[in-house]
Coordinates of C-alpha atoms and ligand atoms in Angstrom, one line a residue:
M78 CA -76.1 106.8 -7.2
I79 CA -74.8 105.2 -3.6
Y80 CA -77.8 102.8 -2.7
F81 CA -77.5 101.2 0.3
D82 CA -81.4 100.5 1.1
N83 CA -81.1 96.9 -0.4
A84 CA -83.8 95.9 2.3
A85 CA -86.4 97.7 0.6
T86 CA -85.6 96.6 -2.7
T87 CA -82.9 95.5 -5.2
L88 CA -81.5 96.2 -8.8
P89 CA -82.5 93.5 -10.9
Y90 CA -79.7 91.3 -12.4
K91 CA -79.6 91.7 -16.0
E92 CA -80.0 88.1 -16.5
V93 CA -83.5 88.1 -14.7
V94 CA -84.4 91.2 -17.0
D95 CA -83.0 89.6 -20.0
T96 CA -84.6 86.1 -18.8
Y97 CA -88.1 88.4 -18.6
K98 CA -88.1 90.1 -21.5
K99 CA -87.4 87.0 -23.9
T100 CA -90.3 84.6 -21.9
C101 CA -93.1 87.3 -22.1
I102 CA -92.4 87.6 -25.9
E103 CA -91.6 84.1 -26.5
S104 CA -93.4 82.2 -23.6
F105 CA -96.7 84.5 -23.6
Y106 CA -99.1 81.1 -23.5
N107 CA -101.2 80.4 -20.7
P108 CA -99.3 78.1 -18.8
S109 CA -102.7 76.3 -17.9
A110 CA -103.8 75.9 -21.5
T111 CA -103.6 72.2 -23.0
Y112 CA -102.0 72.5 -26.3
H113 CA -98.5 71.9 -26.5
P114 CA -96.4 75.0 -26.1
A115 CA -98.5 75.8 -23.0
F116 CA -97.9 72.6 -21.4
N117 CA -94.2 73.1 -21.9
L118 CA -94.6 75.5 -19.7
F119 CA -96.4 74.1 -17.3
K120 CA -93.5 71.5 -17.2
D121 CA -90.8 74.7 -16.7
L122 CA -93.1 75.1 -13.6
S123 CA -92.7 71.9 -12.1
A124 CA -88.8 71.8 -12.4
A125 CA -89.2 75.4 -10.8
R126 CA -90.7 74.6 -7.9
K127 CA -88.2 71.4 -7.7
T128 CA -85.4 73.6 -8.0
I129 CA -86.8 76.1 -5.2
I130 CA -87.4 73.3 -3.0
R131 CA -83.9 71.8 -3.3
F132 CA -82.4 75.4 -3.0
L133 CA -84.5 75.3 0.5
G134 CA -83.4 72.1 1.5
G135 CA -87.1 70.6 1.2
D136 CA -88.0 67.1 -0.1
I137 CA -89.1 67.5 -4.1
D138 CA -90.8 64.9 -4.4
N139 CA -93.8 65.7 -1.8
D140 CA -93.7 69.2 -0.9
N141 CA -94.7 72.0 -3.0
I142 CA -94.5 76.2 -4.1
I143 CA -97.3 78.2 -4.7
F144 CA -96.3 80.9 -6.8
T145 CA -97.7 84.1 -5.8
S146 CA -97.2 88.1 -6.1
G147 CA -95.2 88.4 -3.7
A148 CA -93.9 87.8 0.1
T149 CA -97.0 90.0 1.4
E150 CA -99.4 87.8 -0.8
S151 CA -97.5 84.4 0.3
D152 CA -97.9 85.9 4.3
N153 CA -101.6 86.4 3.7
L154 CA -102.1 83.1 2.4
A155 CA -100.0 81.2 5.0
I156 CA -101.9 83.0 7.8
F157 CA -104.9 83.5 6.4
G158 CA -105.5 80.1 4.7
S159 CA -104.2 78.0 8.2
C160 CA -107.0 79.8 10.6
F161 CA -109.5 77.2 11.1
N162 CA -110.3 77.0 14.4
K163 CA -111.4 80.3 17.0
N164 CA -110.5 77.9 20.1
K165 CA -107.0 77.5 18.8
K166 CA -104.2 79.7 19.7
Y167 CA -102.0 81.7 16.6
L168 CA -98.4 83.1 17.9
F169 CA -96.6 85.7 15.9
S170 CA -93.7 87.6 17.2
V171 CA -93.7 91.5 18.0
G172 CA -90.8 91.5 15.1
E173 CA -92.7 91.1 12.0
H174 CA -93.1 93.2 9.0
P175 CA -96.4 94.7 8.7
A176 CA -97.5 91.8 5.9
V177 CA -97.9 89.2 8.9
F178 CA -98.0 91.6 11.9
N179 CA -101.0 93.5 10.0
S180 CA -102.7 89.9 9.1
A181 CA -102.0 88.8 12.9
M182 CA -104.7 91.7 13.8
E183 CA -106.8 91.5 11.4
L184 CA -107.1 87.7 12.3
K185 CA -107.9 89.1 16.0
N186 CA -110.3 91.3 14.8
R187 CA -112.1 88.2 13.0
G188 CA -112.2 86.7 16.8
Y189 CA -108.7 84.4 16.9
N190 CA -107.0 84.2 19.8
V191 CA -103.9 85.8 18.7
Q192 CA -100.3 86.5 21.4
L193 CA -97.3 88.4 20.5
I194 CA -93.8 86.7 21.4
N195 CA -91.6 89.7 22.4
L196 CA -88.2 90.5 21.5
Q197 CA -84.9 90.8 23.3
K198 CA -82.8 94.0 23.5
N199 CA -80.6 91.8 20.6
G200 CA -83.4 92.0 18.4
Q201 CA -84.5 88.1 18.3
I202 CA -87.4 86.8 20.0
D203 CA -87.7 86.2 23.5
Y204 CA -87.2 82.2 23.6
A205 CA -88.2 82.2 27.0
D206 CA -91.5 83.9 26.2
L207 CA -92.1 81.6 23.3
E208 CA -92.1 78.8 25.4
S209 CA -94.3 80.5 28.2
K210 CA -96.7 80.9 25.7
C211 CA -96.4 77.5 23.8
D212 CA -99.5 75.1 25.0
E213 CA -101.0 72.1 23.0
N214 CA -103.9 75.2 22.2
V215 CA -101.4 76.2 19.7
C216 CA -102.0 75.5 16.0
F217 CA -99.7 78.4 14.7
V218 CA -96.7 79.8 14.9
S219 CA -95.5 82.6 12.5
I220 CA -91.4 84.2 13.4
M221 CA -89.3 85.3 10.8
S222 CA -86.0 84.4 9.8
V223 CA -84.2 88.3 9.1
N224 CA -85.7 91.3 11.0
N225 CA -86.0 93.5 8.1
E226 CA -85.2 96.6 10.2
T227 CA -82.4 95.6 12.5
G228 CA -81.1 92.3 10.6
A229 CA -81.4 90.4 13.5
I230 CA -81.4 86.2 12.8
N231 CA -84.0 84.4 14.6
D232 CA -82.9 80.7 15.7
L233 CA -85.4 78.7 14.2
E234 CA -84.2 75.4 14.8
K235 CA -84.3 76.5 18.3
I236 CA -87.8 77.8 17.9
R237 CA -88.8 74.3 16.2
N238 CA -87.7 72.7 19.2
I239 CA -89.6 75.0 21.5
I240 CA -92.7 74.3 19.7
D241 CA -91.8 70.8 19.1
K242 CA -91.5 70.1 23.1
K243 CA -94.5 72.4 23.6
S244 CA -97.0 72.6 20.7
P245 CA -95.6 69.7 19.0
N246 CA -98.9 69.9 16.4
S247 CA -98.4 73.7 15.5
V248 CA -97.8 74.5 12.0
F249 CA -94.3 76.8 11.6
H250 CA -94.6 79.6 9.2
V251 CA -91.3 81.8 8.3
D252 CA -91.0 84.7 6.5
A253 CA -88.0 84.5 5.1
V254 CA -87.7 87.4 2.8
Q255 CA -84.7 88.8 4.0
G256 CA -82.7 85.5 4.5
F257 CA -83.7 83.5 1.7
G258 CA -80.6 83.6 -0.8
K259 CA -78.2 85.2 1.7
I260 CA -78.3 82.9 4.5
D261 CA -78.3 79.1 4.9
L262 CA -82.3 78.1 5.4
N263 CA -83.2 74.5 5.6
V264 CA -86.5 73.7 6.0
K265 CA -86.1 70.2 7.1
K266 CA -83.7 71.2 9.6
C267 CA -85.9 73.2 11.2
K268 CA -89.5 71.2 10.3
I269 CA -90.8 74.6 8.4
N270 CA -94.3 74.3 7.2
L271 CA -94.3 77.4 5.6
L272 CA -91.9 79.7 4.4
S273 CA -92.4 83.1 2.3
M274 CA -89.9 84.6 -0.2
S275 CA -89.8 87.7 -2.5
G276 CA -88.0 88.1 -5.6
H277 CA -87.4 92.1 -5.5
K278 CA -85.4 91.3 -2.3
I279 CA -82.7 89.4 -4.4
H280 CA -82.3 90.9 -7.5
G281 CA -85.3 89.4 -9.1
L282 CA -88.9 92.1 -10.2
K283 CA -90.8 93.1 -8.3
G284 CA -94.6 91.5 -7.9
V285 CA -93.5 88.1 -7.9
G286 CA -92.6 85.7 -4.5
A287 CA -93.6 82.2 -3.4
L288 CA -94.9 80.2 -0.5
Y289 CA -93.0 76.7 0.2
I290 CA -95.5 74.3 2.0
S291 CA -94.4 71.1 3.2
K292 CA -96.0 68.0 2.9
G293 CA -99.1 67.2 4.9
T294 CA -99.6 71.1 5.8
R295 CA -102.9 71.7 5.6
L296 CA -103.8 75.0 3.9
K297 CA -107.1 76.7 2.3
N298 CA -107.2 78.8 -0.4
I299 CA -108.4 82.3 0.7
N300 CA -109.0 84.0 -3.5
Y301 CA -111.7 82.5 -5.6
G302 CA -111.4 81.7 -8.9
G303 CA -109.8 79.6 -12.1
G304 CA -107.9 77.4 -9.0
Q305 CA -104.7 77.7 -10.4
E306 CA -101.8 76.7 -8.6
F307 CA -103.0 73.5 -6.9
N308 CA -106.3 75.8 -6.3
L309 CA -104.5 77.6 -3.6
R310 CA -103.7 80.8 -5.8
S311 CA -106.3 81.0 -8.7
G312 CA -105.2 83.9 -11.3
T313 CA -103.5 83.6 -14.5
I314 CA -99.9 82.6 -13.8
N315 CA -97.1 84.9 -14.3
Y316 CA -94.9 82.4 -16.2
P317 CA -92.5 85.4 -17.3
G318 CA -92.3 86.4 -13.5
I319 CA -91.8 83.0 -11.8
I320 CA -89.4 82.2 -14.4
S321 CA -87.1 85.7 -13.6
F322 CA -87.6 84.8 -10.1
L323 CA -86.1 81.2 -10.7
K324 CA -83.2 83.0 -12.3
A325 CA -82.8 85.2 -9.4
T326 CA -83.1 82.7 -7.0
Q327 CA -80.3 80.4 -8.7
I328 CA -77.8 83.3 -9.2
S329 CA -78.4 84.0 -5.1
F330 CA -77.7 80.7 -4.1
E331 CA -75.0 79.6 -6.5
N332 CA -73.2 83.1 -5.2
M333 CA -74.2 82.8 -1.6
Q334 CA -71.2 82.2 0.1
E335 CA -69.4 84.2 -1.9
N336 CA -71.9 87.4 -1.4
Y337 CA -72.2 86.4 2.3
T338 CA -68.5 87.2 2.6
K339 CA -68.3 90.2 0.6
V340 CA -71.1 91.7 2.4
L341 CA -69.8 91.1 5.9
G342 CA -66.4 92.7 4.8
L343 CA -68.6 95.8 4.1
K344 CA -70.1 95.7 7.6
E345 CA -66.9 95.2 9.2
Y346 CA -65.6 98.4 7.3
L347 CA -68.3 100.6 8.0
L348 CA -68.8 99.9 12.0
E349 CA -65.1 100.5 11.9
Q350 CA -64.9 103.5 9.8
L351 CA -68.4 104.5 12.0
N352 CA -66.3 104.1 15.1
N353 CA -63.7 106.4 13.7
L354 CA -66.3 109.4 13.7
N355 CA -65.7 109.1 17.7
F356 CA -69.8 110.5 17.9
K357 CA -70.5 109.8 21.1
N358 CA -74.1 109.6 20.6
L359 CA -73.5 107.0 17.6
H360 CA -75.3 103.8 18.7
I361 CA -75.0 100.4 16.3
V362 CA -77.9 98.3 17.3
S363 CA -76.9 95.9 14.5
D364 CA -74.0 94.0 16.2
K365 CA -71.6 91.0 15.0
T366 CA -74.7 88.6 15.6
Y367 CA -76.6 90.5 13.1
S368 CA -77.0 89.7 9.7
P369 CA -74.1 91.7 7.7
Y370 CA -76.9 92.7 5.2
I371 CA -78.5 95.0 7.2
V372 CA -77.5 97.7 9.8
S373 CA -79.3 99.6 11.7
L374 CA -77.6 102.3 14.2
F375 CA -79.2 105.8 15.6
F376 CA -77.4 109.0 16.3
E377 CA -79.1 110.1 19.8
G378 CA -80.4 113.6 19.6
N379 CA -81.0 113.5 16.0
R380 CA -83.5 112.8 13.6
G381 CA -82.8 110.0 10.9
E382 CA -85.3 111.4 8.8
T383 CA -83.1 114.3 8.7
I384 CA -79.8 112.7 8.0
M385 CA -81.9 110.4 5.5
R386 CA -82.6 113.6 3.8
Y387 CA -79.3 115.3 3.6
L388 CA -77.7 111.9 2.4
D389 CA -80.8 112.1 -0.2
S390 CA -79.4 115.5 -1.4
K391 CA -75.7 113.6 -1.8
N392 CA -77.1 111.3 -4.0
I393 CA -76.4 108.4 -1.2
L394 CA -79.8 106.6 -0.9
V395 CA -80.3 105.1 2.9
G396 CA -83.1 103.6 4.8
T397 CA -85.3 104.8 7.8
G398 CA -87.4 102.2 9.6
S399 CA -88.8 99.9 7.6
A400 CA -89.6 101.5 3.7
C401 CA -91.9 98.4 2.5
S402 CA -94.3 100.3 5.2
S403 CA -95.1 102.9 3.1
S404 CA -97.1 105.3 5.0
K405 CA -96.2 104.4 8.4
V406 CA -92.5 104.3 9.9
G407 CA -93.0 101.6 12.1
N408 CA -90.9 101.7 15.2
R409 CA -92.8 98.8 17.0
V410 CA -89.6 96.7 16.7
L411 CA -87.1 99.0 18.2
E412 CA -89.6 100.0 20.9
N413 CA -90.0 96.3 21.6
M414 CA -86.3 96.4 21.8
K415 CA -86.6 98.6 24.7
Y416 CA -84.8 101.6 22.8
T417 CA -86.5 105.1 24.1
Q418 CA -88.5 107.2 21.8
K419 CA -85.5 109.6 21.4
Q420 CA -83.1 106.8 20.6
I421 CA -85.4 105.7 18.2
L422 CA -86.2 109.3 16.4
G423 CA -82.5 109.1 15.0
A424 CA -82.8 105.8 13.6
I425 CA -81.3 105.3 10.0
R426 CA -80.9 101.9 8.4
I427 CA -78.0 100.9 5.7
S428 CA -78.7 97.7 4.0
F429 CA -76.4 95.8 1.4
C430 CA -76.0 93.9 -1.6
A431 CA -72.8 92.2 -2.9
S432 CA -72.0 94.9 -5.7
N433 CA -72.1 97.7 -2.8
A434 CA -68.0 98.8 -2.7
K435 CA -65.8 100.0 0.4
S436 CA -65.5 103.3 -1.6
E437 CA -69.0 103.9 -1.3
I438 CA -69.1 103.5 2.4
D439 CA -66.0 105.9 2.4
N440 CA -68.5 108.6 0.6
L441 CA -71.3 107.9 3.4
I442 CA -69.1 108.4 6.0
S443 CA -67.4 111.3 4.9
E444 CA -71.0 113.0 4.8
L445 CA -71.7 111.9 8.0
K446 CA -69.0 113.4 9.3
Y447 CA -69.8 116.8 7.4
Y448 CA -73.2 116.6 8.4
L449 CA -72.7 116.2 12.1
A450 CA -69.5 118.9 12.4
N451 CA -71.5 121.3 10.6
I452 CA -75.2 121.2 9.5
N453 CA -76.2 119.8 13.0
A454 CA -73.9 121.8 14.9
Ligands
PLP724 N1 -91.5 90.4 4.7 C1 -90.4 91.2 5.2 C2 -89.6 90.6 6.1 C3 -90.1 92.4 4.3 O1 -88.9 92.8 4.3 C4 -91.1 92.5 3.0 C5 -90.7 93.8 2.0 O2 -90.2 94.6 2.5 C6 -92.3 91.6 3.0 C7 -92.3 90.9 3.7 C8 -93.3 91.9 2.0 O3 -92.9 91.8 0.3 P1 -93.1 91.9 -0.9 O4 -92.9 93.4 -1.4 O5 -92.9 91.2 -2.0 O6 -94.7 92.4 -0.3

């Protein structure tokens, strides 16, 4: 099986699964209990928070990490935990993953003043639109680091500068799911207040993620229970999940540069081979400025869904749109980038990890060639 859908989820590292198995048996205690084996687990959790904060460039003595069930929960906690005042403005980019976008729509339904920032043709947010919507009434801005459908990378430092100039007291939330462990992210440099992460996008396990919180950021709990995780996320702490998330984080950060170079080589090779296809209706959305991990492209006049099914029958797995929004393939992102419906219908997404190989790309290209010449003829 050739797997090119790593933006949807990744194969867990063996070390991650081994860590999970070991901790499930040997460290099964409830970390909130007060006897000594449980207390030791509690200490491990504190160390895990510091390690993750350090990888993000944060302040290990003052910032915090709340462990969650994944980025959807982290995004929900960041957004609903930050809404204190219906007279203030809350800004979100149109390109956000449904975990953020649908939370923003719910916030609007609840009577909050929600405004959307458009995207540019290059997939990044429209910085001028952000600037025009920022004022002293804005209290919250949520903009992702890397778009999960196109791989577009937002300039977080530039965004923070705009926010600082016009809305200096705003909380800045970043959904960093597709950037965490893959590209440089520095919470201090960009003065990020809240940052969402997910384990299963970095070869960790599904069902575990985290929310980074910078010192002094005001956040309220959105669920109620035993008061775990500094009273911000009640529920028995998933120690094995968290320690295996830590393992995936460590491996990803320690190999980030090497993996980036490898994946960049794969993307360049893919684009070169696609170019050689000389298919006049092929358009590459994700050019050199995008993350190398995600390549969005379309064959205008074809159906991406049909291409995906054909490749699937050949044991090559690619994505169409956003696979994490299971019930509805969203084209909100490509539409806002001003692609036509006909173009969007032909879109597929190829997303890499460092263990993909050029020979797999060769297989993909030869199947695409066959499909376009024979099946779609
Ligand atoms: N945010 C982004 C940008 C994503 O790509 C995803 C999943 O694809 C999520 C949030 C949701 O993450 P999780 O599956 O951990 O809830």
